[in-house]
Every structure is written in structure tokens, then in C-alpha cells.
């Protein structure tokens, strides 16, 4: 698989470079030079394949010649060893639960696959990588879990102090070993800026080989495109066109869905569900993209004012708004609507939505028409226990994986959002040893 930079189509690298380095020096994002369309006999036999089998079929087509099949198979089977239920709420509304991985959010798909793929590429080479990752909540936890104790890889996670839930914070700060957490007195955007500046810093690049585990890393998007095949495989009502709703922040998940559609998967439309951070919704409505500072909401993993995957979506469709707005609808959902749906779904369906999935449901309701609707459930409600329990007045059972974490001690380094301070900390830590 060869990939080009969205800032320069002549800047072409192979899969290994794109995965290990995460992004090109020209500050673009890597995109596949070619997206293969899968054959009819693959789609016809989809229902007979397990998730790992279909993932292997898709990935071996994408990665042909760039990774031996037996290694690819191992990467897939060790990355995806959890369930992906499709829960039918009525004839034309189902929820694809992507939160049964170890950190209870869909980010486990991308993080585990990326960790295994990087680890494969680093084995047999003398190279090391330091992964810098800014998180608004869930990415950091999934990345920490995915990379914990992986050889030749250190992980440094930056998260905004007091803007993640207690559960999320435990998932970031209780690891030790090759995982370090930095608590930034500032916003998620501040964390993302610190990371971006560090990547470009010449002094730092003389002692670190940085990589990114944010959704700018193409490995995450490729693995996330796989569960769209699973969604279609499990959908019974295929008389209507299929519409998939994606609770969105940095828009990696939507980009992954668009890649699956380009590979020939039968998805008529996507609905991008924004919370009050509505730059993308405004783009779909007006054709103009204006990034904004992020606003804090209860669906905090989607509090992103300048979605980093936007250039990829532009590149896929030649920046043509008319094409994009035909395939992707978008809605911005208020906090009131979000809480209303959490309450309504519990009363009517006895189904507990987390705030992100509730944003997805609300957006779907604005656009239901004659579609078979699938909403991606991006996190387990227990991750947002306090918020959800207050709204529906029940005790949410905490899955045992999370319960274990709660008894562990938080270990993080608190820091201002000042870049020089961050740099000093990195230099002190690594360059001196
Ligand atoms: C990260 C995240 C999102 C947003 O996904 P993007 O790929 O950044 O658009 C939505 N919901 C949850 C629970 C998340 O963790």
C-alpha cells in the first residue's frame, strides 16, 4: 500500500513509513494512493465470514505485498478479540456497539491494530518510537491499553485537567511502565497544540523519533473501516437504503466509513453527528469550513473545534462540496437534546445510551426518512457514569475491567499549557538519560 500526502500528491511513502511516522513533513495527512474495490463474491459471502475473517480479506487486499499474510492474520486476531453486537431497537433503527474492547470505547479498534502493526514494523529493526498523543478523553486510554508494554515504544499522553471523567482519567494515568500521562492546565486544543509544536521542534527530534497515535495515523482509520463491513453484514432490513450515523469529533471515524464505502460497501449515506462543536455541520450546510475554539459538552470526546481529518475528506472528493453533502448529512445537537434522548431511550427501550451515542441518536431522528438506520455506539455508558446516572436515576453497573482501574492510583505530571515547560520536561526526561 502506497500513500500520498494531502499537501503534495507527489510525496509518496509505503505503509511502514506512513504507520511509523504518522504524518508527512509537509504537514499534510497520508491517504491511500489507491483504494481497491472489493469483488462481488466477497460481498456475496460476507454473511458467512466472522469479523476477523472479513477483516483479513479487506486488509490483505489493501496491504498486498507490504506485510506477509501470516503476520497480518496474527495482527488481526490479536487486535480484535471482542464482540461487536448490532442491537435492533426497531425495524429501521439499530445500534452497532463498538464499546466491548478493553477500554470500552470504539477507539480500541484503532489503537490495538495500530500498536500491533507498529510493533511488527519495529521488530527486526533497530528503531524506537515515542508516541505523543493529545486526548479529549477516550483516545489516550485506548492508546495506553493498546501500547502497554510494547517493546521499542514509549507513550506520552497529554490530557486537559478536569475536563475528562474520573473513569477516563484512571484509564490514562494508572499504567506506568512505558506509558506516561501529563495533565495540562488548559483545553484539549492546548494539548493538541503542544503535541503539534513538539513534532516540529528540531531540538526534540534530535533525541526522539516521534510518532502519533491520534487519528492522523492512517493505521487507525484502516482498522476502523472494518466494522462498517460488520454493520452491513449484520443488518437484516436491506430493503431500504442504509444510512450510518457517526458521533463525530476529529472525524476519523467518518473518514474510515467513507473509505469502506469507496471499497464498494453498500452505504447510501452517512450522518455526521456533532455536539455544539459544529464546524463540520456548518460546512455541510454552507460549503464554508471555519474552525473554532472547542466548547465543553457532556459528550467530551467530541469537543473538537478544528477536526483534524477534514483535509482527508476534502481529498477523497476533490474538495467538491456538492458531492460531499450528497453523501454526508450533518447535524449539531444541543446538550438539552442529548440528555432528552438518554432519558427517552431508557424509558422507551430500556437501552442506556452514553452521551456520545445519544448525540448520534438525536442526529438520526432529524434525518430518518426511509432509511435503514445504523447508529454507531462509540462508548459504554459506564464511562460516563455520573452524567448518565443523574439523568435516568439508576445505578450503572461498572464492567470489571473498569472496576479494577478505580482502585489504582493516579500517576500524572501536572503542567501549564506553556510549550517551553513541556519541552523542558521532555528533554529532562529522555535526553538526559
Ligand atoms: C473519539 C470519540 C468520538 C469521535 O470520534 P472521531 O473519530 O474523532 O470523530 C466519538 N465518541 C467517542 C466516545 C469517542 O471516544
JSON list of N, CA, C and O and ligand atoms in Angstrom, two decimals, residues 105-107 136-139 215 220 224 246-254 301-302 304 309 354 356 378-379 384, ligand 1:
[
{"chain": "A", "resi": 105, "resn": "UNK", "atom": "N", "xyz": [-14.44, 1.78, 24.59]},
{"chain": "A", "resi": 105, "resn": "UNK", "atom": "CA", "xyz": [-14.79, 2.77, 23.56]},
{"chain": "A", "resi": 105, "resn": "UNK", "atom": "C", "xyz": [-14.31, 2.23, 22.21]},
{"chain": "A", "resi": 105, "resn": "UNK", "atom": "O", "xyz": [-13.43, 1.37, 22.15]},
{"chain": "A", "resi": 106, "resn": "UNK", "atom": "N", "xyz": [-14.89, 2.77, 21.13]},
{"chain": "A", "resi": 106, "resn": "UNK", "atom": "CA", "xyz": [-14.56, 2.24, 19.80]},
{"chain": "A", "resi": 106, "resn": "UNK", "atom": "C", "xyz": [-13.08, 2.44, 19.47]},
{"chain": "A", "resi": 106, "resn": "UNK", "atom": "O", "xyz": [-12.55, 1.80, 18.58]},
{"chain": "A", "resi": 107, "resn": "UNK", "atom": "N", "xyz": [-12.42, 3.33, 20.20]},
{"chain": "A", "resi": 107, "resn": "UNK", "atom": "CA", "xyz": [-11.02, 3.61, 19.88]},
{"chain": "A", "resi": 107, "resn": "UNK", "atom": "C", "xyz": [-10.12, 2.40, 20.08]},
{"chain": "A", "resi": 107, "resn": "UNK", "atom": "O", "xyz": [-9.01, 2.37, 19.59]},
{"chain": "A", "resi": 136, "resn": "UNK", "atom": "N", "xyz": [-8.89, 14.02, 24.24]},
{"chain": "A", "resi": 136, "resn": "UNK", "atom": "CA", "xyz": [-10.00, 14.74, 24.86]},
{"chain": "A", "resi": 136, "resn": "UNK", "atom": "C", "xyz": [-10.75, 13.79, 25.78]},
{"chain": "A", "resi": 136, "resn": "UNK", "atom": "O", "xyz": [-11.76, 14.13, 26.36]},
{"chain": "A", "resi": 137, "resn": "UNK", "atom": "N", "xyz": [-10.27, 12.56, 25.89]},
{"chain": "A", "resi": 137, "resn": "UNK", "atom": "CA", "xyz": [-10.94, 11.63, 26.79]},
{"chain": "A", "resi": 137, "resn": "UNK", "atom": "C", "xyz": [-10.61, 10.18, 26.51]},
{"chain": "A", "resi": 137, "resn": "UNK", "atom": "O", "xyz": [-9.92, 9.53, 27.27]},
{"chain": "A", "resi": 138, "resn": "UNK", "atom": "N", "xyz": [-11.07, 9.69, 25.35]},
{"chain": "A", "resi": 138, "resn": "UNK", "atom": "CA", "xyz": [-11.00, 8.25, 25.13]},
{"chain": "A", "resi": 138, "resn": "UNK", "atom": "C", "xyz": [-9.77, 7.77, 24.38]},
{"chain": "A", "resi": 138, "resn": "UNK", "atom": "O", "xyz": [-9.31, 6.65, 24.58]},
{"chain": "A", "resi": 139, "resn": "UNK", "atom": "N", "xyz": [-9.22, 8.59, 23.52]},
{"chain": "A", "resi": 139, "resn": "UNK", "atom": "CA", "xyz": [-8.08, 8.15, 22.73]},
{"chain": "A", "resi": 139, "resn": "UNK", "atom": "C", "xyz": [-6.93, 7.69, 23.62]},
{"chain": "A", "resi": 139, "resn": "UNK", "atom": "O", "xyz": [-6.37, 6.61, 23.43]},
{"chain": "A", "resi": 215, "resn": "UNK", "atom": "N", "xyz": [-5.92, 10.16, 15.35]},
{"chain": "A", "resi": 215, "resn": "UNK", "atom": "CA", "xyz": [-6.48, 9.60, 14.12]},
{"chain": "A", "resi": 215, "resn": "UNK", "atom": "C", "xyz": [-5.81, 10.18, 12.88]},
{"chain": "A", "resi": 215, "resn": "UNK", "atom": "O", "xyz": [-6.21, 9.87, 11.77]},
{"chain": "A", "resi": 220, "resn": "UNK", "atom": "N", "xyz": [-5.07, 3.67, 12.16]},
{"chain": "A", "resi": 220, "resn": "UNK", "atom": "CA", "xyz": [-6.32, 3.69, 12.91]},
{"chain": "A", "resi": 220, "resn": "UNK", "atom": "C", "xyz": [-7.52, 3.71, 11.97]},
{"chain": "A", "resi": 220, "resn": "UNK", "atom": "O", "xyz": [-8.50, 3.00, 12.18]},
{"chain": "A", "resi": 224, "resn": "UNK", "atom": "N", "xyz": [-10.58, 1.01, 11.55]},
{"chain": "A", "resi": 224, "resn": "UNK", "atom": "CA", "xyz": [-11.94, 1.44, 11.82]},
{"chain": "A", "resi": 224, "resn": "UNK", "atom": "C", "xyz": [-12.87, 1.26, 10.63]},
{"chain": "A", "resi": 224, "resn": "UNK", "atom": "O", "xyz": [-14.08, 1.18, 10.79]},
{"chain": "A", "resi": 246, "resn": "UNK", "atom": "N", "xyz": [-22.68, 8.66, 12.70]},
{"chain": "A", "resi": 246, "resn": "UNK", "atom": "CA", "xyz": [-21.40, 8.60, 13.39]},
{"chain": "A", "resi": 246, "resn": "UNK", "atom": "C", "xyz": [-21.24, 9.79, 14.33]},
{"chain": "A", "resi": 246, "resn": "UNK", "atom": "O", "xyz": [-21.10, 10.93, 13.88]},
{"chain": "A", "resi": 247, "resn": "UNK", "atom": "N", "xyz": [-21.26, 9.54, 15.64]},
{"chain": "A", "resi": 247, "resn": "UNK", "atom": "CA", "xyz": [-20.96, 10.62, 16.58]},
{"chain": "A", "resi": 247, "resn": "UNK", "atom": "C", "xyz": [-19.52, 11.09, 16.32]},
{"chain": "A", "resi": 247, "resn": "UNK", "atom": "O", "xyz": [-18.60, 10.27, 16.38]},
{"chain": "A", "resi": 248, "resn": "UNK", "atom": "N", "xyz": [-19.32, 12.37, 16.02]},
{"chain": "A", "resi": 248, "resn": "UNK", "atom": "CA", "xyz": [-18.03, 12.78, 15.45]},
{"chain": "A", "resi": 248, "resn": "UNK", "atom": "C", "xyz": [-17.34, 13.92, 16.20]},
{"chain": "A", "resi": 248, "resn": "UNK", "atom": "O", "xyz": [-17.99, 14.81, 16.73]},
{"chain": "A", "resi": 249, "resn": "UNK", "atom": "N", "xyz": [-16.00, 13.85, 16.20]},
{"chain": "A", "resi": 249, "resn": "UNK", "atom": "CA", "xyz": [-15.17, 14.87, 16.84]},
{"chain": "A", "resi": 249, "resn": "UNK", "atom": "C", "xyz": [-14.06, 15.29, 15.89]},
{"chain": "A", "resi": 249, "resn": "UNK", "atom": "O", "xyz": [-14.11, 16.32, 15.23]},
{"chain": "A", "resi": 250, "resn": "UNK", "atom": "N", "xyz": [-13.04, 14.43, 15.79]},
{"chain": "A", "resi": 250, "resn": "UNK", "atom": "CA", "xyz": [-11.96, 14.69, 14.85]},
{"chain": "A", "resi": 250, "resn": "UNK", "atom": "C", "xyz": [-12.24, 14.10, 13.46]},
{"chain": "A", "resi": 250, "resn": "UNK", "atom": "O", "xyz": [-11.43, 14.20, 12.55]},
{"chain": "A", "resi": 251, "resn": "UNK", "atom": "N", "xyz": [-13.34, 13.41, 13.31]},
{"chain": "A", "resi": 251, "resn": "UNK", "atom": "CA", "xyz": [-13.81, 12.87, 12.04]},
{"chain": "A", "resi": 251, "resn": "UNK", "atom": "C", "xyz": [-12.96, 11.74, 11.45]},
{"chain": "A", "resi": 251, "resn": "UNK", "atom": "O", "xyz": [-13.00, 11.47, 10.26]},
{"chain": "A", "resi": 252, "resn": "UNK", "atom": "N", "xyz": [-12.21, 11.05, 12.32]},
{"chain": "A", "resi": 252, "resn": "UNK", "atom": "CA", "xyz": [-11.52, 9.85, 11.87]},
{"chain": "A", "resi": 252, "resn": "UNK", "atom": "C", "xyz": [-12.51, 8.75, 11.55]},
{"chain": "A", "resi": 252, "resn": "UNK", "atom": "O", "xyz": [-12.40, 8.05, 10.54]},
{"chain": "A", "resi": 253, "resn": "UNK", "atom": "N", "xyz": [-13.50, 8.63, 12.41]},
{"chain": "A", "resi": 253, "resn": "UNK", "atom": "CA", "xyz": [-14.48, 7.56, 12.23]},
{"chain": "A", "resi": 253, "resn": "UNK", "atom": "C", "xyz": [-15.28, 7.75, 10.94]},
{"chain": "A", "resi": 253, "resn": "UNK", "atom": "O", "xyz": [-15.51, 6.79, 10.20]},
{"chain": "A", "resi": 254, "resn": "UNK", "atom": "N", "xyz": [-15.68, 8.97, 10.63]},
{"chain": "A", "resi": 254, "resn": "UNK", "atom": "CA", "xyz": [-16.38, 9.22, 9.37]},
{"chain": "A", "resi": 254, "resn": "UNK", "atom": "C", "xyz": [-15.46, 8.93, 8.19]},
{"chain": "A", "resi": 254, "resn": "UNK", "atom": "O", "xyz": [-15.86, 8.29, 7.21]},
{"chain": "A", "resi": 301, "resn": "UNK", "atom": "N", "xyz": [-15.59, 13.65, 24.30]},
{"chain": "A", "resi": 301, "resn": "UNK", "atom": "CA", "xyz": [-14.63, 13.13, 23.31]},
{"chain": "A", "resi": 301, "resn": "UNK", "atom": "C", "xyz": [-14.89, 13.74, 21.93]},
{"chain": "A", "resi": 301, "resn": "UNK", "atom": "O", "xyz": [-14.12, 13.52, 21.01]},
{"chain": "A", "resi": 302, "resn": "UNK", "atom": "N", "xyz": [-15.98, 14.50, 21.82]},
{"chain": "A", "resi": 302, "resn": "UNK", "atom": "CA", "xyz": [-16.28, 15.13, 20.54]},
{"chain": "A", "resi": 302, "resn": "UNK", "atom": "C", "xyz": [-16.16, 16.65, 20.62]},
{"chain": "A", "resi": 302, "resn": "UNK", "atom": "O", "xyz": [-16.63, 17.36, 19.74]},
{"chain": "A", "resi": 304, "resn": "UNK", "atom": "N", "xyz": [-14.29, 19.10, 19.72]},
{"chain": "A", "resi": 304, "resn": "UNK", "atom": "CA", "xyz": [-13.19, 19.43, 18.82]},
{"chain": "A", "resi": 304, "resn": "UNK", "atom": "C", "xyz": [-13.65, 20.56, 17.89]},
{"chain": "A", "resi": 304, "resn": "UNK", "atom": "O", "xyz": [-14.65, 20.40, 17.19]},
{"chain": "A", "resi": 309, "resn": "UNK", "atom": "N", "xyz": [-9.23, 15.45, 10.67]},
{"chain": "A", "resi": 309, "resn": "UNK", "atom": "CA", "xyz": [-9.34, 14.65, 9.45]},
{"chain": "A", "resi": 309, "resn": "UNK", "atom": "C", "xyz": [-10.07, 15.36, 8.31]},
{"chain": "A", "resi": 309, "resn": "UNK", "atom": "O", "xyz": [-10.29, 14.76, 7.25]},
{"chain": "A", "resi": 354, "resn": "UNK", "atom": "N", "xyz": [-24.78, 6.25, 26.09]},
{"chain": "A", "resi": 354, "resn": "UNK", "atom": "CA", "xyz": [-23.78, 7.17, 26.66]},
{"chain": "A", "resi": 354, "resn": "UNK", "atom": "C", "xyz": [-24.00, 8.51, 25.94]},
{"chain": "A", "resi": 354, "resn": "UNK", "atom": "O", "xyz": [-24.70, 8.55, 24.92]},
{"chain": "A", "resi": 356, "resn": "UNK", "atom": "N", "xyz": [-22.28, 10.34, 23.93]},
{"chain": "A", "resi": 356, "resn": "UNK", "atom": "CA", "xyz": [-21.86, 10.43, 22.53]},
{"chain": "A", "resi": 356, "resn": "UNK", "atom": "C", "xyz": [-22.84, 9.72, 21.61]},
{"chain": "A", "resi": 356, "resn": "UNK", "atom": "O", "xyz": [-23.23, 10.23, 20.57]},
{"chain": "A", "resi": 378, "resn": "UNK", "atom": "N", "xyz": [-20.36, 4.67, 20.38]},
{"chain": "A", "resi": 378, "resn": "UNK", "atom": "CA", "xyz": [-18.91, 4.82, 20.45]},
{"chain": "A", "resi": 378, "resn": "UNK", "atom": "C", "xyz": [-18.32, 4.58, 21.84]},
{"chain": "A", "resi": 378, "resn": "UNK", "atom": "O", "xyz": [-17.13, 4.37, 21.97]},
{"chain": "A", "resi": 379, "resn": "UNK", "atom": "N", "xyz": [-19.15, 4.64, 22.89]},
{"chain": "A", "resi": 379, "resn": "UNK", "atom": "CA", "xyz": [-18.63, 4.37, 24.24]},
{"chain": "A", "resi": 379, "resn": "UNK", "atom": "C", "xyz": [-19.66, 3.69, 25.12]},
{"chain": "A", "resi": 379, "resn": "UNK", "atom": "O", "xyz": [-20.87, 3.83, 24.90]},
{"chain": "A", "resi": 384, "resn": "UNK", "atom": "N", "xyz": [-19.29, 7.15, 31.46]},
{"chain": "A", "resi": 384, "resn": "UNK", "atom": "CA", "xyz": [-19.83, 8.48, 31.80]},
{"chain": "A", "resi": 384, "resn": "UNK", "atom": "C", "xyz": [-20.90, 8.33, 32.87]},
{"chain": "A", "resi": 384, "resn": "UNK", "atom": "O", "xyz": [-21.97, 8.91, 32.82]},
{"chain": "B", "resi": 1, "resn": "LIG", "atom": "C1", "xyz": [-13.20, 9.79, 19.86]},
{"chain": "B", "resi": 1, "resn": "LIG", "atom": "C2", "xyz": [-14.63, 9.64, 20.11]},
{"chain": "B", "resi": 1, "resn": "LIG", "atom": "C3", "xyz": [-15.60, 10.13, 19.22]},
{"chain": "B", "resi": 1, "resn": "LIG", "atom": "C4", "xyz": [-15.22, 10.93, 17.99]},
{"chain": "B", "resi": 1, "resn": "LIG", "atom": "O1", "xyz": [-14.58, 10.16, 17.01]},
{"chain": "B", "resi": 1, "resn": "LIG", "atom": "P1", "xyz": [-13.78, 10.87, 15.82]},
{"chain": "B", "resi": 1, "resn": "LIG", "atom": "O2", "xyz": [-13.20, 9.77, 15.03]},
{"chain": "B", "resi": 1, "resn": "LIG", "atom": "O3", "xyz": [-12.74, 11.74, 16.46]},
{"chain": "B", "resi": 1, "resn": "LIG", "atom": "O4", "xyz": [-14.77, 11.68, 15.05]},
{"chain": "B", "resi": 1, "resn": "LIG", "atom": "C5", "xyz": [-16.93, 9.88, 19.50]},
{"chain": "B", "resi": 1, "resn": "LIG", "atom": "N1", "xyz": [-17.30, 9.21, 20.60]},
{"chain": "B", "resi": 1, "resn": "LIG", "atom": "C6", "xyz": [-16.41, 8.73, 21.48]},
{"chain": "B", "resi": 1, "resn": "LIG", "atom": "C7", "xyz": [-16.90, 8.02, 22.69]},
{"chain": "B", "resi": 1, "resn": "LIG", "atom": "C8", "xyz": [-15.05, 8.92, 21.27]},
{"chain": "B", "resi": 1, "resn": "LIG", "atom": "O5", "xyz": [-14.17, 8.44, 22.15]}
]
